[in-house]
Amino acid sequence: MNALLRRLRLDPYILAIVGMVVLAALLPARGVGKDVLDHVVVAAIALLFFLYGARISPQAIWAGITHWRLQGLVFATTFVVFPLVGFGVLKLAGGYLDSGLATGLMFLCLLPSTVQSSIAFTSIARGNVPAALCSASVSNLAGVVITPVLATMLLSANSGGMSLDAVGDIALQILLPFLIGQCARPFIGGWLSRQKMLTMVFDRGSILLVVYSAFSAGVVAGIWSKVTPQSLALVIVLDLVILGLVLVFTTAVSRLLRFTVEDEIAIVFCGSKKSMASGLPMANIIFSASTVGLIVLPLMLFHQMQLMVCAALARRYGQRPESAALPAATIQDPGK
């Protein structure tokens, strides 16, 4: 089965996410079951970000800041260029897109970069892996604060946006556990680094739980009647346009500013990604249960697109002559 999936280029994790969507459509949580699920999801999100805090090295983040030109470009792309591109694309789309899906596209553009896949693709492409590690870590750390602030500023209440109360929920469910995890890192960080399978199962299991909860609430609220084949196709096209524009921007600016090829690779892969692992829990807190399933749909589609496109791009970079590349560590699991 795994060999078949590899030949078809299907990520088992993506299939598991699709399975959660199907399960939510067939057996959505209702009544007491929904109340229990809501409490479990809150606890899972808090523990998930506690583990993130315990695993990210403050020293690695601080070291990465010293490469200020590279870090600044990735940071600006993630939190400035991406939102501007999203805003422009939505303007061009006009009123052809449902407000929930439009909010989802804009929310996607406000998220931090991925960690695992940014580093993994940089490694495959034989780029600057330490810089990618620092960029991705800084992006995720900053995104815990910046994403809710940007969402408050750019997503209006009448389009399904968030209130200032949601910022407090973010602080309690995400930022506080993350900071506690940072404090606990000296005591449990080494143990966690040796429990790769356990942490991967919890990471992915938590996201699957959030997906089921979000889409289950959407099914109960009847939001899927708003998703027509035409609107779904438009979301896919707009996702591809956003990804393509950001890839072109990061590549062109990296060359214009005369970064090395290895630095360019780190900039391209860190600057073009959006984190589903951070985005789904944040969306679950920020948006109402009745709309969150619709809002995260653009993010879930974008996630699969970025994996496929960046996998091909990484292989292309990796085919350049050995003498032009720095040694890169082998890092697995580009799926998050």
XYZ file of C-alpha atoms in Angstrom:
336
model
C 0.000 0.000 0.000
C 2.783 2.464 0.901
C 4.553 1.691 -2.379
C 1.321 2.408 -4.264
C 0.882 5.713 -2.427
C 4.457 6.707 -3.270
C 3.908 5.947 -6.948
C 0.730 8.005 -6.909
C 2.515 10.764 -4.890
C -0.197 10.638 -2.232
C 0.783 11.612 1.311
C -0.815 9.182 3.827
C -1.233 12.090 6.234
C -3.227 14.028 3.636
C -5.369 10.929 3.122
C -5.933 10.758 6.890
C -7.079 14.394 6.878
C -9.478 13.637 4.027
C -10.698 10.673 6.074
C -11.495 12.989 8.997
C -13.491 15.228 6.658
C -15.460 12.221 5.391
C -16.003 10.965 8.955
C -17.293 14.396 9.998
C -19.680 14.406 7.037
C -21.043 10.963 7.922
C -20.904 11.105 11.724
C -20.690 14.717 12.966
C -20.409 15.292 16.702
C -23.654 16.470 18.273
C -25.039 17.235 21.709
C -22.990 15.888 24.623
C -20.491 14.357 22.216
C -19.777 17.782 20.764
C -19.304 19.296 24.233
C -16.818 16.571 25.158
C -15.019 16.980 21.821
C -14.701 20.747 22.332
C -12.980 20.237 25.701
C -10.674 17.577 24.281
C -9.689 19.849 21.378
C -8.899 22.752 23.735
C -6.672 20.461 25.825
C -5.012 18.975 22.734
C -4.203 22.423 21.294
C -2.699 23.587 24.596
C -0.567 20.440 24.904
C 0.455 20.667 21.253
C 1.889 24.168 21.708
C 3.452 23.192 25.029
C 5.387 20.516 23.126
C 6.315 23.028 20.418
C 7.729 25.310 23.101
C 9.657 22.486 24.733
C 11.207 21.382 21.428
C 12.287 24.716 19.863
C 15.730 25.801 21.012
C 15.968 29.475 22.034
C 19.664 29.330 21.121
C 18.858 28.252 17.555
C 16.338 31.071 17.201
C 18.786 33.640 18.542
C 21.582 32.384 16.303
C 19.345 32.708 13.256
C 18.580 36.344 13.983
C 22.233 37.208 13.315
C 21.714 36.420 9.596
C 19.485 39.471 9.530
C 19.203 39.956 5.744
C 17.936 36.436 5.145
C 15.709 36.374 8.218
C 14.324 39.816 7.439
C 13.377 38.843 3.903
C 11.629 35.641 5.022
C 9.848 37.489 7.827
C 8.689 40.279 5.505
C 7.505 37.757 2.912
C 5.546 35.762 5.496
C 3.810 38.622 7.301
C 3.808 41.491 4.764
C 4.071 40.238 1.187
C 1.766 37.255 1.676
C -1.090 39.383 3.131
C -0.657 41.955 0.340
C -0.786 39.206 -2.293
C -3.855 37.686 -0.646
C -5.600 41.037 -0.505
C -4.846 41.719 -4.167
C -5.973 38.271 -5.312
C -9.249 38.603 -3.411
C -9.839 42.013 -4.966
C -9.387 40.490 -8.403
C -11.749 37.640 -7.516
C -14.422 40.231 -6.751
C -17.678 38.889 -5.344
C -17.398 35.463 -6.954
C -16.277 33.787 -3.730
C -18.344 33.006 -0.618
C -17.411 35.268 2.298
C -16.322 32.308 4.437
C -13.938 31.015 1.768
C -12.663 34.566 1.158
C -11.942 34.916 4.878
C -10.176 31.559 4.755
C -7.935 32.685 1.906
C -6.985 35.854 3.758
C -6.437 33.944 7.015
C -4.145 31.556 5.135
C -1.979 34.510 4.089
C -1.556 35.648 7.719
C -0.133 32.380 9.051
C 3.513 31.640 9.950
C 5.729 29.371 7.882
C 6.000 25.631 8.404
C 8.892 24.118 10.352
C 9.364 20.512 9.264
C 8.631 20.873 5.559
C 10.624 24.104 5.161
C 13.692 22.431 6.646
C 13.129 19.148 4.835
C 12.807 20.707 1.387
C 15.825 22.952 2.043
C 17.789 19.818 2.923
C 16.622 17.959 -0.201
C 17.627 20.967 -2.322
C 21.047 21.146 -0.585
C 20.445 24.623 0.730
C 21.316 26.463 3.950
C 19.634 24.147 6.457
C 20.697 26.030 9.646
C 19.239 29.257 8.214
C 16.014 27.444 7.295
C 15.781 25.998 10.796
C 16.153 29.449 12.330
C 13.764 31.132 9.884
C 11.044 28.564 10.381
C 11.438 28.621 14.160
C 11.361 32.421 14.359
C 8.346 32.531 12.030
C 6.362 30.104 14.176
C 7.331 31.837 17.404
C 6.389 35.261 16.028
C 3.235 33.928 14.384
C 1.727 33.042 17.742
C 1.478 36.801 18.366
C 1.501 38.377 14.894
C -1.155 36.211 13.229
C -3.913 37.069 15.764
C -2.966 40.760 15.600
C -3.078 40.805 11.796
C -6.345 38.882 11.826
C -7.851 41.445 14.201
C -6.777 44.263 11.883
C -7.643 42.711 8.514
C -10.589 40.360 9.064
C -13.762 42.270 9.793
C -16.518 40.877 11.972
C -19.037 40.817 9.141
C -16.801 38.519 7.108
C -16.447 35.959 9.859
C -13.424 37.572 11.428
C -12.222 37.635 14.990
C -12.715 39.845 18.006
C -10.233 41.052 20.592
C -11.595 38.348 22.917
C -10.154 35.778 20.520
C -6.701 37.292 21.073
C -7.089 36.479 24.757
C -8.078 32.922 23.884
C -4.985 32.675 21.679
C -2.839 33.842 24.591
C -4.341 31.297 26.977
C -4.513 28.294 24.650
C -1.397 28.842 22.518
C 1.040 31.490 23.773
C 0.918 30.561 27.478
C 1.436 26.807 26.873
C 4.250 27.667 24.429
C 6.016 29.820 27.041
C 5.547 27.135 29.695
C 7.048 24.656 27.252
C 10.066 26.950 26.793
C 10.502 27.047 30.570
C 10.199 23.247 30.766
C 12.632 22.680 27.895
C 15.743 22.302 30.127
C 13.994 19.460 31.960
C 12.202 17.580 29.170
C 13.725 18.880 25.911
C 16.315 16.101 25.711
C 13.723 13.404 26.394
C 11.370 14.824 23.753
C 14.149 14.906 21.149
C 14.514 11.142 21.624
C 10.764 10.486 21.317
C 10.374 11.383 17.644
C 7.658 8.819 16.940
C 5.637 9.787 20.010
C 5.769 13.507 19.232
C 4.953 12.920 15.548
C 1.918 10.820 16.463
C 0.691 13.465 18.896
C 1.352 16.331 16.443
C -0.540 14.673 13.648
C -3.222 13.202 15.883
C -3.989 16.629 17.326
C -4.373 18.124 13.855
C -6.656 15.277 12.784
C -8.784 15.903 15.875
C -9.019 19.618 15.071
C -9.978 18.823 11.462
C -12.753 16.488 12.593
C -14.041 19.036 15.116
C -14.014 21.919 12.605
C -15.700 20.046 9.775
C -18.142 18.343 12.125
C -19.364 21.734 13.349
C -19.631 22.877 9.739
C -21.754 19.888 8.786
C -24.138 20.480 11.703
C -24.418 24.169 10.752
C -25.088 23.289 7.116
C -22.243 25.388 5.695
C -21.383 22.894 2.954
C -24.448 23.890 1.022
C -22.467 27.070 0.241
C -19.559 25.184 -1.348
C -20.399 24.722 -5.018
C -18.051 22.993 -7.500
C -17.427 26.412 -9.045
C -16.401 28.028 -5.741
C -14.179 25.047 -4.878
C -12.449 25.279 -8.272
C -11.972 29.031 -7.772
C -10.352 28.464 -4.364
C -7.930 25.973 -5.918
C -7.019 28.451 -8.677
C -6.548 31.310 -6.201
C -4.415 29.111 -3.922
C -2.173 28.274 -6.872
C -1.950 31.928 -7.915
C -0.935 33.006 -4.390
C 1.666 30.235 -4.138
C 3.055 31.007 -7.593
C 3.354 34.742 -6.968
C 5.173 34.247 -3.659
C 7.573 31.690 -5.172
C 8.397 34.119 -7.983
C 8.836 36.980 -5.497
C 11.176 35.081 -3.136
C 13.284 33.754 -6.014
C 13.561 37.108 -7.812
C 14.347 39.167 -4.708
C 16.909 36.616 -3.460
C 18.780 36.925 -6.754
C 18.370 40.689 -6.921
C 19.945 41.009 -3.465
C 22.733 38.588 -4.493
C 22.153 35.886 -1.885
C 24.050 32.650 -2.379
C 22.164 29.757 -3.970
C 22.037 28.018 -0.585
C 20.508 31.097 1.068
C 18.096 31.529 -1.841
C 16.839 27.980 -1.296
C 16.172 28.652 2.388
C 14.379 31.910 1.549
C 12.222 30.309 -1.146
C 11.122 27.344 0.954
C 10.650 29.195 4.258
C 9.020 32.237 2.673
C 6.496 30.366 0.511
C 5.037 28.016 3.128
C 2.053 28.324 5.436
C 1.672 26.125 8.483
C -1.394 23.933 8.735
C -0.117 22.680 12.099
C -0.384 26.222 13.514
C -3.252 27.433 11.333
C -5.874 24.833 12.178
C -5.599 25.228 15.980
C -5.597 29.035 15.641
C -8.644 28.968 13.365
C -10.430 26.703 15.832
C -9.950 29.371 18.512
C -10.431 32.498 16.406
C -13.550 31.637 14.402
C -16.990 30.422 15.394
C -17.613 26.674 15.298
C -20.262 27.094 12.614
C -17.880 28.755 10.136
C -14.420 27.396 10.922
C -14.768 24.322 8.681
C -15.387 26.486 5.647
C -12.646 28.947 6.574
C -9.888 26.316 6.897
C -10.694 24.689 3.537
C -8.378 27.034 1.533
C -5.561 26.292 4.000
C -5.980 22.522 3.666
C -5.931 22.751 -0.133
C -2.934 25.115 -0.064
C -1.049 22.728 2.214
C -1.203 19.894 -0.308
C -0.321 22.226 -3.203
C 2.741 23.630 -1.450
C 4.010 20.120 -0.732
C 3.682 18.968 -4.336
C 5.078 22.143 -5.919
C 7.956 22.522 -3.466
C 8.876 18.830 -3.740
C 9.379 19.278 -7.488
C 11.261 22.549 -6.927
C 13.527 20.949 -4.301
C 14.430 18.118 -6.662
C 15.276 20.672 -9.355
C 17.536 22.646 -7.011
C 19.128 19.418 -5.797
C 20.204 18.440 -9.310
C 22.724 21.285 -9.587
C 26.426 20.338 -9.425
C 27.713 19.172 -6.059
C 30.402 21.853 -5.975
C 27.718 24.560 -5.894
C 26.045 23.296 -2.730
C 26.791 23.280 0.960
C 26.521 19.981 2.875
C 22.995 19.547 4.206
C 21.661 17.368 6.957
C 19.154 14.722 6.045
C 15.793 15.644 7.527
C 12.704 13.530 7.030
C 8.971 14.183 7.051
C 8.180 17.183 4.826
C 4.461 16.750 5.414
C 3.717 19.401 8.043
